Amino acid sequence: MWLRCVVFGIVLWLAAPLPARAFIAYVSNEKANTVSVIDTDRWSVVKTIKVGQRPRGIEFTRDGKFVLVAVGDDDTIQMIDTATQEVADTLPSGPDPELFIQDQAGKILYVANENDNTVTLIDLERRARIGDVQVGVEPEGMAISPDGKILINTSETTNMAHFIDTETRQIVANVLVDARPRFAEFKRDGSELWVSSEIGGTVALIDPAKHAVTKKISFEIPGLRKEAIQPVGISITSDGTTAFVALGPANRVAVVDARNHQVAKYLLVGQRVWHMAFTPDEKYLLVTNGVSNDVSVIDVAAVKVIKTIQVGELPWGITIAKQ
Amino acid sequence: MIKPLVGVVALSTLVTSALAADPLEVRIGYLRRAAVRQTLSLVEQPAENDGVAGARLAVEDNNTTGKFLNQHFTLQEVHLKQGEDASKAAVTLADRNTAFIIVDLPADALLKAAEAIRDRGAVLFNAAATDDRLREEDCRANVIHVAPSRSMLADALAQYLVWKQWKRWLMVVGSHVEDKLYAEALRRAAARFGAKIVQERVFEDTGGARRTDSGVTLIQRQMPVFTQQAPAYDILIVADESEVFAPYLPFRTWDPRPVAGSAGLEPKSWDAAHDQWGAVQIQNRFLKLNSRHMTALDMQAWTAARMIGEAASRANSGDGKAVFDFMTGPDFSVAAFKGQALTLRSWNLQLRQPILLADGRMVVSVSPQEGFLHQLSELDTLGVDQPESKCKLR
């Protein structure tokens, strides 16, 4: 009887509908060649998906049906079907894809090919390559302006943010930033473009209309040498008030007041923090820690790290959507 | 709607007109010694284009960037013949408006060339010579050192061995001048970081062919005998830059001990196996262009040419003085796949850089090692630091 009660209780618990805010995060593990799936209600890994060699850039498609993951050493982008949580297809990305971005409609995918000095354009519906744009040496960071008119690509050895007209696919401007620009992010209102420079140690704020750097944010952490501060991933809240910047081997995420561009706080996370993503309600920010093999969960309102989740070897990218 | 359109049109004309103007030409010279180094190992025999291949790739990289800035870089290659005077060639390059000359020359020839171009406003980039005296008593205001010095290499190795607790060294030194200089740097490193040289032996170069049909049998008898009856030691350290015997030592020592220095675990600025910090990208680019792996000399030449490209893009100028001033100023740094920015030591114009420790197949570690602290830059724990420097730039 007692046992039956327990079993019945477990069945009930399993059958209970998940709370409405259930989100799901996909984390690419660069060394493990896997993607960890995290349930944000339980803050734990619920599945590990085998993918190709060296998975890095990872993103949900706009319709939520697929998670795209760039597997650089296989020279392709794999499509994980979110229903079956298995790799369903691949995209012809060009050599060594790393980061990519979709247009607002989810029709065109823009891929940075590190080995080729090109940005490749892929038609997502036909899953076919439709063109490319020649950019600087080692293209990496990708962003699209909120109005969809300008594509940004950063090139790591050329040290520029290239402004590409999405209609003509021509470069319209090149803005020099500090060494090894790795990531680009627009403010939601399109007023500012933020570009992180890993080796330069700064984040450049660019006026997208004037194509000029208006300010550089630098970071100082007592007791840490300057060379250890290497900005990578950036996320800005949709109201444009707060920005989070991953500082790589400094093991910290900088919290920046995005209005006056002052650093407000440094949050200690795991080792070698790479990239980050908000939950869709922006209550939480999840960051990947490359060397400590985990993901830190930041409570955005409280500006505090509340949890650490163990994932696969060398986590790199992360994307989150509704279940 | 009209206004933004006008803006776009105006901007595109601006961009087009900028592109239409003749690009600014930046000429980089590359001056190479005549002799090709002979190695004991067949797989390590340098390619005919060792070094210059790296400079060529960097010029390609510079031009990819340059096309967005209307700058164009060219490489003027001079391969000296046996007995030909390097300083004459340097002067000819300088007179042809080549303000930056990457040199792969031995120390004395480099100093003569630096002297010869002194009044011509040109700068030499030392891509090959590791001699400490070039950064110390013989330092020059118109020579930038991209190659690491012997003391930087020795310190990088010593830090790792001390971290590993292999502190008792049996040192074997070759009989040539360079071997003795390397040994001196290793002795200094041992004293600095707390290792002990339990005994030193000299391996005399008695001449003879490097490759023989029955060589192995003899070597197998020779090396154990040479290393026997040593006091207790953890690792054999060998200084043999001339490559007369060092590669024969691993697996042939009397006592079963690892080897480091000129064989075994070697400190170097670059290795074909290095894949961290985005290095795979340059390894791939290099392989595609040259159909071979990238050596330390290739990387040193690449870095030199990239420094010129980087400074020209930041200073937005191709003028020799403007670029040199920017490069030696406080805002200059260059990224070279070493995990951090590389900068110049202001007191002797040596490029600060992490040093790889490689075993010929893998990169075992990268120095400076954790825990070796410095008040300004941990990279300055490698080599002669400012307070002890004898350099007076002139």
XYZ file of C-alpha atoms in Angstrom:
717
model
C 0.000 0.000 0.000
C 2.692 2.374 1.083
C 4.740 1.541 -1.974
C 1.739 1.958 -4.254
C 1.137 5.417 -2.811
C 4.667 6.443 -3.526
C 4.511 5.109 -7.076
C 1.207 6.852 -7.653
C 2.669 10.038 -6.252
C 5.621 9.874 -8.638
C 3.316 9.245 -11.583
C 1.253 12.271 -10.582
C 4.387 14.375 -10.231
C 5.647 13.282 -13.633
C 2.284 13.920 -15.238
C 1.925 17.392 -13.734
C 2.147 20.046 -16.436
C 5.344 22.067 -16.387
C 4.954 25.667 -15.214
C 4.207 28.167 -17.974
C 7.593 29.827 -17.839
C 9.463 26.702 -18.863
C 12.351 27.606 -21.098
C 14.947 25.441 -22.657
C 18.611 26.277 -23.185
C 20.988 24.620 -25.654
C 24.702 24.836 -24.845
C 27.431 23.897 -27.335
C 30.374 22.033 -25.774
C 33.391 22.810 -27.952
C 35.586 19.933 -26.780
C 32.954 17.292 -26.034
C 31.327 17.575 -29.490
C 27.949 17.644 -27.782
C 25.100 20.039 -27.055
C 23.713 20.076 -23.497
C 19.994 20.781 -23.126
C 19.073 22.635 -19.925
C 15.572 22.881 -18.455
C 15.418 26.293 -16.785
C 12.756 25.196 -14.283
C 14.948 22.501 -12.864
C 18.224 24.259 -13.742
C 19.657 20.968 -14.841
C 20.778 19.181 -17.982
C 17.962 17.012 -19.306
C 19.651 15.733 -22.433
C 23.019 15.621 -24.166
C 22.978 15.565 -27.959
C 25.911 14.251 -29.988
C 26.874 16.716 -32.736
C 29.791 17.231 -35.167
C 33.351 18.361 -34.494
C 33.978 21.530 -32.471
C 30.485 22.992 -31.954
C 30.555 26.710 -31.193
C 27.960 29.231 -32.513
C 24.432 28.087 -31.583
C 21.038 29.676 -32.221
C 17.324 28.811 -32.336
C 15.646 29.391 -35.693
C 13.011 32.119 -35.487
C 10.184 29.571 -35.646
C 11.739 27.566 -32.828
C 11.679 24.355 -34.824
C 15.423 23.949 -35.044
C 18.577 24.786 -33.165
C 21.425 25.593 -35.524
C 24.930 24.759 -34.359
C 28.148 25.582 -36.218
C 30.487 22.592 -36.151
C 33.641 24.298 -37.366
C 35.916 21.298 -37.864
C 33.251 19.600 -39.994
C 32.841 22.775 -42.083
C 29.085 22.791 -41.691
C 26.119 23.947 -39.599
C 23.954 21.199 -38.160
C 20.202 21.561 -37.620
C 18.925 19.996 -34.402
C 15.188 19.264 -34.591
C 13.811 20.649 -31.309
C 10.966 18.120 -31.318
C 13.197 15.040 -31.465
C 16.321 16.749 -30.070
C 18.429 15.071 -32.693
C 20.500 16.322 -35.610
C 18.154 16.349 -38.593
C 20.063 18.065 -41.387
C 23.070 20.212 -42.273
C 23.523 23.581 -43.977
C 26.188 24.403 -46.596
C 27.985 26.976 -44.500
C 31.416 27.281 -46.103
C 34.664 26.377 -44.301
C 35.038 26.643 -40.524
C 31.796 28.387 -39.530
C 31.871 29.951 -36.074
C 29.165 32.547 -35.425
C 26.059 33.312 -37.486
C 22.867 35.343 -37.384
C 19.428 35.221 -39.015
C 17.444 38.063 -40.499
C 14.243 39.088 -38.696
C 12.043 36.891 -40.866
C 14.226 33.867 -40.278
C 14.750 33.423 -44.013
C 18.423 34.210 -44.503
C 21.283 32.992 -42.349
C 24.556 34.965 -42.381
C 27.592 32.880 -41.414
C 31.122 34.036 -40.533
C 33.684 31.669 -42.087
C 36.893 32.069 -40.140
C 39.105 30.339 -42.693
C 37.887 32.080 -45.768
C 37.602 35.827 -45.073
C 33.961 35.596 -46.155
C 30.455 35.886 -44.819
C 28.249 33.199 -46.391
C 24.523 33.739 -47.036
C 22.229 30.741 -46.712
C 18.551 30.492 -47.690
C 17.108 28.707 -44.664
C 14.014 27.437 -46.435
C 15.873 25.882 -49.359
C 18.882 25.161 -47.142
C 21.091 26.379 -49.950
C 24.006 28.800 -50.228
C 22.926 31.953 -52.047
C 26.003 34.151 -51.954
C 28.912 35.545 -50.007
C 30.533 38.805 -49.047
C 34.309 39.290 -48.834
C 35.307 40.775 -45.491
C 38.479 41.119 -43.400
C 40.806 38.424 -42.043
C 39.145 35.894 -39.701
C 35.506 37.011 -39.633
C 33.784 36.229 -36.358
C 31.157 38.444 -34.673
C 27.794 38.860 -36.420
C 24.868 41.181 -35.738
C 21.900 42.605 -37.626
C 20.508 46.078 -37.057
C 17.002 46.050 -35.561
C 15.598 47.479 -38.820
C 17.250 44.622 -40.700
C 19.081 46.911 -43.102
C 22.634 46.509 -41.886
C 24.579 43.367 -41.188
C 27.640 43.696 -38.981
C 30.623 41.406 -39.206
C 33.758 41.761 -37.108
C 37.084 40.429 -38.365
C 39.588 39.317 -35.765
C 42.901 40.014 -37.473
C 41.718 43.004 -39.508
C 40.276 44.488 -36.295
C 37.219 46.028 -37.914
C 33.460 46.040 -37.752
C 32.246 45.806 -41.349
C 28.853 47.376 -42.109
C 27.147 45.405 -44.874
C 23.984 46.584 -46.633
C 21.671 43.548 -46.493
C 19.949 44.538 -49.722
C 22.947 45.170 -51.987
C 25.272 42.866 -49.968
C 27.991 45.483 -50.288
C 30.206 46.806 -47.520
C 29.182 50.404 -46.843
C 31.545 51.201 -43.973
C 34.438 49.786 -41.968
C 35.096 50.867 -38.411
C 38.451 50.148 -36.791
C 38.206 48.798 -33.231
C 40.719 47.315 -30.765
C 42.490 44.000 -31.322
C 40.542 40.790 -31.971
C 36.925 41.908 -32.138
C 34.845 38.829 -31.294
C 31.249 39.817 -30.780
C 28.788 42.515 -31.895
C 25.427 43.444 -30.407
C 22.946 46.206 -31.230
C 20.830 47.981 -28.668
C 17.220 47.070 -29.389
C 16.409 50.659 -30.481
C 19.313 50.601 -32.937
C 21.005 53.604 -31.359
C 24.273 51.884 -30.479
C 26.382 48.989 -31.692
C 28.592 47.335 -29.079
C 31.713 45.447 -30.220
C 33.965 43.515 -27.821
C 37.733 43.307 -28.452
C 39.203 40.255 -26.759
C 42.895 41.133 -26.966
C 42.376 44.908 -26.855
C 40.419 44.433 -23.620
C 37.710 46.952 -24.498
C 34.129 47.258 -25.738
C 33.714 49.874 -28.471
C 30.409 51.726 -28.731
C 29.717 52.635 -32.329
C 27.207 55.138 -33.644
C 25.533 53.085 -36.398
C 24.513 56.183 -38.359
C 27.873 57.929 -38.273
C 29.945 54.744 -38.426
C 32.207 56.096 -35.714
C 33.380 54.878 -32.328
C 31.846 57.217 -29.769
C 33.248 55.585 -26.652
C 35.354 52.692 -25.446
C 34.503 50.900 -22.229
C 37.456 49.407 -20.385
C 37.427 47.199 -17.350
C 39.501 47.229 -14.210
C 39.395 44.515 -11.623
C 41.599 44.918 -8.548
C 44.175 42.165 -8.276
C 43.771 41.052 -11.864
C 46.353 41.839 -14.485
C 45.135 43.741 -17.515
C 45.927 40.935 -19.973
C 43.469 38.597 -18.232
C 40.543 40.884 -19.012
C 39.308 39.728 -22.406
C 35.771 40.830 -23.328
C 33.808 38.365 -25.473
C 30.013 37.832 -25.305
C 27.628 40.770 -24.816
C 23.908 40.864 -23.967
C 21.860 44.041 -23.564
C 18.390 44.079 -21.954
C 15.624 44.940 -24.415
C 14.846 48.194 -22.578
C 18.450 49.237 -23.249
C 19.295 49.928 -19.604
C 21.715 47.166 -18.681
C 24.445 45.359 -20.554
C 26.362 42.265 -19.536
C 29.860 41.632 -20.887
C 31.688 38.301 -20.469
C 35.355 38.921 -19.604
C 36.904 35.569 -20.581
C 39.832 34.477 -18.385
C 38.985 37.227 -15.875
C 36.231 34.781 -14.811
C 33.768 37.621 -14.456
C 30.784 39.174 -16.158
C 30.772 42.968 -16.114
C 27.421 44.618 -15.507
C 27.335 47.923 -17.376
C 24.782 50.710 -17.086
C 23.958 50.900 -20.786
C 22.709 54.493 -20.515
C 25.812 56.168 -19.096
C 28.199 53.312 -20.045
C 29.672 53.003 -16.562
C 30.602 49.584 -15.179
C 28.344 49.022 -12.183
C 29.491 45.637 -10.949
C 31.580 42.558 -11.674
C 29.965 39.182 -11.099
C 32.262 36.252 -10.369
C 31.285 33.300 -12.571
C 33.159 30.167 -13.712
C 36.488 30.004 -15.511
C 36.921 31.570 -18.962
C 33.440 32.896 -19.546
C 32.527 32.994 -23.253
C 28.960 33.687 -24.327
C 25.560 34.318 -22.814
C 21.812 34.400 -23.425
C 18.761 35.751 -21.598
C 15.707 33.658 -20.835
C 12.924 35.105 -23.057
C 11.388 36.895 -20.042
C 14.844 38.406 -19.329
C 14.660 37.319 -15.712
C 17.784 35.225 -16.010
C 21.015 35.381 -17.932
C 22.925 32.167 -18.570
C 26.665 32.331 -19.287
C 29.005 29.571 -20.472
C 32.269 28.976 -18.591
C 34.726 27.375 -20.985
C 37.351 26.031 -18.606
C 35.221 25.055 -15.584
C 32.759 23.159 -17.808
C 29.652 24.800 -16.395
C 26.994 27.437 -16.952
C 26.350 30.214 -14.417
C 22.819 31.509 -13.933
C 22.520 35.222 -13.183
C 19.368 36.690 -11.669
C 19.045 39.850 -13.769
C 16.978 41.929 -11.327
C 19.020 40.972 -8.273
C 22.301 41.161 -10.270
C 23.510 37.995 -8.604
C 24.799 34.587 -9.613
C 22.263 32.132 -8.214
C 23.256 28.792 -9.656
C 25.907 26.806 -11.488
C 25.019 23.966 -13.832
C 27.534 21.341 -14.906
C 27.496 20.771 -18.686
C 29.871 19.067 -21.174
C 33.554 19.718 -21.819
C 34.452 23.312 -22.777
C 31.009 24.942 -23.120
C 31.080 27.818 -25.617
C 27.764 29.070 -27.039
C 24.232 29.188 -25.671
C 20.705 29.846 -26.984
C 17.415 29.868 -25.066
C 13.753 29.709 -26.137
C 10.333 28.681 -24.865
C 9.775 24.941 -24.587
C 11.993 58.633 -46.174
C 13.852 61.009 -48.496
C 16.377 62.064 -45.889
C 17.874 58.681 -45.025
C 18.020 57.914 -48.722
C 20.053 61.051 -49.385
C 22.286 60.026 -46.506
C 22.932 56.631 -48.026
C 23.668 58.114 -51.436
C 26.041 60.690 -49.960
C 27.810 58.020 -47.981
C 28.201 55.659 -50.880
C 29.730 58.410 -53.000
C 32.098 59.138 -50.166
C 33.123 55.500 -49.948
C 33.493 55.163 -53.705
C 35.587 58.277 -54.034
C 37.835 57.140 -51.209
C 38.329 53.813 -52.934
C 38.954 55.455 -56.268
C 41.993 57.374 -55.009
C 45.356 55.660 -55.438
C 46.032 53.462 -52.427
C 48.779 54.426 -50.056
C 51.729 52.111 -50.653
C 53.614 50.692 -47.698
C 56.819 48.922 -48.706
C 58.209 46.212 -46.458
C 61.659 44.790 -47.140
C 62.794 41.265 -46.333
C 66.497 40.623 -46.143
C 67.638 36.999 -45.844
C 70.992 35.443 -45.097
C 72.569 33.211 -47.700
C 73.209 30.061 -45.678
C 70.524 27.519 -44.990
C 70.714 25.904 -41.573
C 71.527 22.197 -41.539
C 69.619 20.051 -39.095
C 70.272 16.545 -37.840
C 66.669 15.538 -38.291
C 65.505 15.251 -41.852
C 61.961 16.344 -40.946
C 63.251 19.582 -39.445
C 65.287 20.654 -42.452
C 64.060 24.214 -43.124
C 62.181 24.893 -46.344
C 63.741 27.133 -48.941
C 61.225 29.880 -48.042
C 61.514 29.507 -44.237
C 60.642 32.859 -42.689
C 59.820 34.796 -45.811
C 56.711 32.615 -46.248
C 55.382 34.059 -42.990
C 56.050 37.615 -44.135
C 54.222 36.893 -47.399
C 51.160 35.670 -45.513
C 51.186 38.739 -43.264
C 51.368 41.015 -46.306
C 48.313 39.194 -47.677
C 46.561 39.682 -44.333
C 47.602 43.345 -44.243
C 46.204 43.851 -47.732
C 42.847 42.301 -46.846
C 42.628 44.937 -44.119
C 44.293 47.545 -46.311
C 41.649 47.384 -48.995
C 39.178 48.827 -46.473
C 41.605 51.621 -45.553
C 43.035 52.297 -48.976
C 46.458 51.020 -47.970
C 48.511 48.624 -50.042
C 51.446 46.613 -48.723
C 54.230 45.130 -50.817
C 57.123 42.868 -49.898
C 60.561 43.538 -51.389
C 62.510 40.325 -50.973
C 66.300 40.250 -51.040
C 68.060 36.908 -50.736
C 71.749 37.506 -50.131
C 74.333 35.417 -51.913
C 77.236 33.825 -50.055
C 79.646 36.606 -49.082
C 77.333 39.432 -50.119
C 77.206 42.454 -47.822
C 73.918 42.732 -45.907
C 74.358 46.419 -45.093
C 74.670 47.331 -48.765
C 71.434 45.507 -49.493
C 69.752 47.246 -46.559
C 70.874 50.651 -47.847
C 69.566 49.865 -51.331
C 66.185 48.910 -49.839
C 66.064 52.042 -47.677
C 66.972 54.226 -50.642
C 64.063 52.728 -52.549
C 61.654 54.105 -50.009
C 61.399 50.922 -47.937
C 61.139 52.219 -44.398
C 60.621 48.830 -42.760
C 63.042 45.971 -43.325
C 62.512 42.565 -41.779
C 65.892 40.888 -41.379
C 66.900 37.265 -41.030
C 70.585 37.939 -40.276
C 73.191 36.909 -37.704
C 73.939 39.470 -34.975
C 77.063 41.092 -36.476
C 75.586 41.533 -39.946
C 72.407 42.928 -38.367
C 74.366 45.533 -36.386
C 76.279 46.618 -39.484
C 73.045 46.969 -41.444
C 71.441 48.992 -38.627
C 74.442 51.317 -38.625
C 74.349 51.706 -42.417
C 70.692 52.784 -42.569
C 70.834 54.955 -39.458
C 70.548 58.251 -41.365
C 67.995 56.968 -43.827
C 65.090 56.769 -41.404
C 64.547 53.051 -41.954
C 63.894 50.514 -39.201
C 65.045 46.902 -38.968
C 62.812 44.139 -37.595
C 64.999 41.400 -36.169
C 63.077 38.238 -36.997
C 65.795 35.664 -36.362
C 68.696 36.615 -34.069
C 68.187 35.569 -30.449
C 71.410 37.135 -29.129
C 70.829 38.932 -25.846
C 73.556 41.484 -26.598
C 71.392 42.935 -29.406
C 68.813 43.814 -26.730
C 71.454 44.782 -24.163
C 74.847 46.436 -24.656
C 74.474 46.427 -28.455
C 70.853 47.606 -28.594
C 69.917 50.130 -31.293
C 67.114 52.661 -31.544
C 66.344 51.558 -35.100
C 66.065 47.811 -34.436
C 62.853 46.184 -33.212
C 63.247 42.615 -31.939
C 60.431 40.289 -32.863
C 62.417 37.111 -32.228
C 62.593 36.216 -28.539
C 66.028 36.449 -26.911
C 67.924 33.418 -25.613
C 67.247 34.557 -22.062
C 63.484 34.729 -22.763
C 63.571 31.186 -24.138
C 65.677 29.882 -21.249
C 63.456 31.561 -18.643
C 60.331 30.120 -20.251
C 61.787 26.618 -20.032
C 63.119 27.095 -16.495
C 59.760 28.329 -15.154
C 58.057 25.193 -16.386
C 60.746 22.814 -15.105
C 60.687 24.480 -11.702
C 56.895 24.245 -11.630
C 57.259 20.576 -12.540
C 59.761 20.162 -9.675
C 62.484 19.005 -12.043
C 65.073 21.226 -10.450
C 68.268 19.206 -10.741
C 69.728 19.714 -14.183
C 72.575 17.900 -15.881
C 73.725 20.379 -18.501
C 75.460 19.435 -21.740
C 76.851 22.257 -23.860
C 78.088 22.229 -27.446
C 81.465 23.670 -28.343
C 80.293 26.499 -30.636
C 79.863 30.133 -29.627
C 76.038 30.107 -29.893
C 75.859 26.957 -27.775
C 77.848 28.697 -25.049
C 75.594 31.750 -25.210
C 72.499 29.583 -24.825
C 74.155 27.769 -21.907
C 74.811 31.124 -20.285
C 71.118 32.042 -20.585
C 70.155 28.668 -19.108
C 72.547 29.136 -16.164
C 71.031 32.538 -15.517
C 67.517 31.063 -15.686
C 68.432 28.278 -13.261
C 69.755 30.805 -10.761
C 66.698 33.082 -11.202
C 64.058 30.445 -10.706
C 65.735 28.103 -8.267
C 66.993 25.188 -10.338
C 70.404 23.625 -9.738
C 72.874 22.600 -12.393
C 74.422 19.496 -10.833
C 77.112 19.165 -13.463
C 78.120 20.562 -16.838
C 79.645 18.647 -19.712
C 80.938 19.835 -23.047
C 80.282 17.927 -26.237
C 83.087 18.728 -28.645
C 82.185 19.087 -32.286
C 84.791 16.989 -34.024
C 83.288 17.562 -37.447
C 82.024 14.905 -39.800
C 78.928 14.275 -41.866
C 75.495 14.795 -40.395
C 73.982 11.840 -42.127
C 75.693 8.503 -42.595
C 74.419 5.100 -43.579
C 75.610 3.379 -40.422
C 75.197 6.334 -38.060
C 72.656 4.962 -35.596
C 74.787 2.095 -34.355
C 77.586 4.408 -33.375
C 75.328 7.005 -31.761
C 73.605 4.360 -29.713
C 76.958 3.458 -28.161
C 78.244 7.010 -27.903
C 75.386 8.824 -26.117
C 74.898 6.490 -23.115
C 78.623 6.523 -22.480
C 78.745 10.291 -22.750
C 75.990 10.708 -20.139
C 77.065 8.058 -17.642
C 78.372 8.597 -14.119
C 76.399 11.804 -13.667
C 75.389 13.024 -10.207
C 71.698 12.506 -9.417
C 69.606 14.688 -11.739
C 65.981 15.117 -12.855
C 66.403 16.282 -16.426
C 69.162 16.685 -18.959
C 69.388 20.214 -20.337
C 71.195 20.544 -23.632
C 72.505 23.728 -25.272
C 73.366 22.896 -28.866
C 72.080 25.589 -31.203
C 74.476 24.406 -33.911
C 72.664 21.077 -33.858
C 75.661 18.825 -33.666
C 74.399 16.250 -31.146
C 71.334 17.383 -29.114
C 68.699 15.452 -31.093
C 70.709 12.273 -30.419
C 70.174 12.518 -26.659
C 66.479 11.665 -26.054
C 66.059 7.946 -25.242
C 69.829 7.422 -25.230
C 70.890 8.858 -21.860
C 72.604 6.464 -19.436
C 69.972 7.157 -16.772
C 66.356 7.194 -17.908
C 65.795 10.945 -17.871
C 63.910 13.428 -20.060
C 65.769 15.949 -22.209
C 65.029 19.657 -22.728
C 66.620 22.708 -24.337
C 67.905 22.144 -27.874
C 66.148 18.753 -28.030
C 63.225 17.096 -26.290
C 61.143 19.851 -24.742
C 62.107 23.018 -26.622
C 61.143 26.621 -25.861
C 60.115 28.470 -29.036
C 57.964 31.321 -30.264
C 55.814 29.061 -32.444
C 55.166 25.445 -33.240
C 53.185 23.752 -35.997
C 51.176 21.982 -33.286
C 50.037 25.164 -31.530
C 46.242 25.364 -31.778
C 45.067 27.521 -28.876
C 43.686 31.061 -29.060
C 42.534 30.891 -32.639
C 45.952 29.663 -33.834
C 44.292 26.987 -35.974
C 43.156 29.791 -38.259
C 46.639 31.024 -39.062
C 48.021 27.470 -39.232
C 45.354 26.721 -41.862
C 45.968 29.928 -43.795
C 49.687 29.255 -43.822
C 49.285 25.629 -44.888
C 46.972 26.643 -47.716
C 49.429 29.225 -49.020
C 52.663 27.253 -48.638
C 51.735 23.550 -48.511
C 53.859 23.074 -45.395
C 53.728 23.714 -41.646
C 54.558 27.050 -40.056
C 57.901 27.328 -38.217
C 58.999 29.719 -35.478
C 60.918 31.794 -38.037
C 57.812 32.000 -40.262
C 55.806 33.218 -37.289
C 58.421 35.772 -36.263
C 58.423 37.186 -39.794
C 54.602 37.123 -39.910
C 54.445 39.002 -36.616
C 56.945 41.610 -37.828
C 54.961 42.318 -40.994
C 51.687 42.306 -39.050
C 53.132 44.825 -36.568
C 53.833 47.125 -39.503
C 50.311 46.587 -40.894
C 48.720 47.061 -37.498
C 50.597 50.294 -36.770
C 49.921 51.631 -40.292
C 46.180 51.018 -39.899
C 46.050 52.572 -36.417
C 48.210 55.558 -37.322
C 46.352 55.742 -40.634
C 49.646 56.415 -42.348
C 52.344 54.737 -44.375
C 54.975 57.245 -43.361
C 57.979 55.542 -41.780
C 58.294 57.905 -38.863
C 54.566 58.066 -38.082
C 54.277 54.270 -38.092
C 57.453 53.800 -36.016
C 56.318 56.423 -33.498
C 52.968 54.726 -33.118
C 54.579 51.312 -32.769
C 56.934 52.462 -30.032
C 54.195 54.502 -28.318
C 51.949 53.438 -25.427
C 48.898 52.498 -27.522
C 50.497 49.849 -29.703
C 49.811 46.156 -29.383
C 49.521 43.273 -31.801
C 47.504 40.055 -31.615
C 49.488 36.975 -32.615
C 47.502 33.941 -31.411
C 49.224 33.829 -28.040
C 46.187 34.531 -25.858
C 47.132 38.092 -25.018
C 48.242 41.329 -26.625
C 51.939 41.550 -27.529
C 53.608 44.889 -26.814
C 57.097 46.363 -27.112
C 59.457 46.821 -24.197
C 60.114 50.533 -24.366
C 63.655 50.260 -23.011
C 65.050 47.922 -25.689
C 62.302 47.482 -28.331
C 61.910 43.765 -27.663
C 58.450 42.291 -28.347
C 56.943 40.792 -25.186
C 55.531 37.361 -25.912
C 54.465 34.105 -24.318
C 56.832 31.229 -25.204
C 55.618 27.777 -26.199
C 57.234 24.612 -24.874
C 56.905 21.939 -27.519
C 58.136 18.363 -27.835
C 58.057 18.241 -31.632
C 54.597 16.771 -31.676
C 52.519 18.718 -29.162
C 52.666 22.003 -27.285
C 53.279 20.840 -23.719
C 52.885 24.199 -21.989
C 53.038 27.948 -22.499
C 55.171 30.248 -20.304
C 55.070 32.494 -18.293
C 53.835 29.904 -15.827
C 51.148 30.685 -13.302
C 52.581 32.059 -10.092
C 55.605 33.832 -11.566
C 54.476 37.329 -10.780
C 55.572 40.749 -11.973
C 54.494 44.223 -10.972
C 53.898 45.381 -14.583
C 53.512 42.475 -16.971
C 53.975 38.787 -16.302
C 55.580 38.588 -19.742
C 58.470 40.547 -18.229
C 59.341 37.541 -16.070
C 60.832 36.227 -19.329
C 64.204 37.681 -20.285
C 66.212 40.592 -18.978
C 63.925 43.038 -17.185
C 64.147 46.825 -17.232
C 65.970 47.352 -13.892
C 68.789 44.981 -14.929
C 68.955 46.075 -18.570
C 72.206 47.444 -19.963
C 70.502 48.885 -23.030
C 70.800 52.572 -23.817
C 68.888 53.145 -27.046
C 70.746 55.315 -29.491
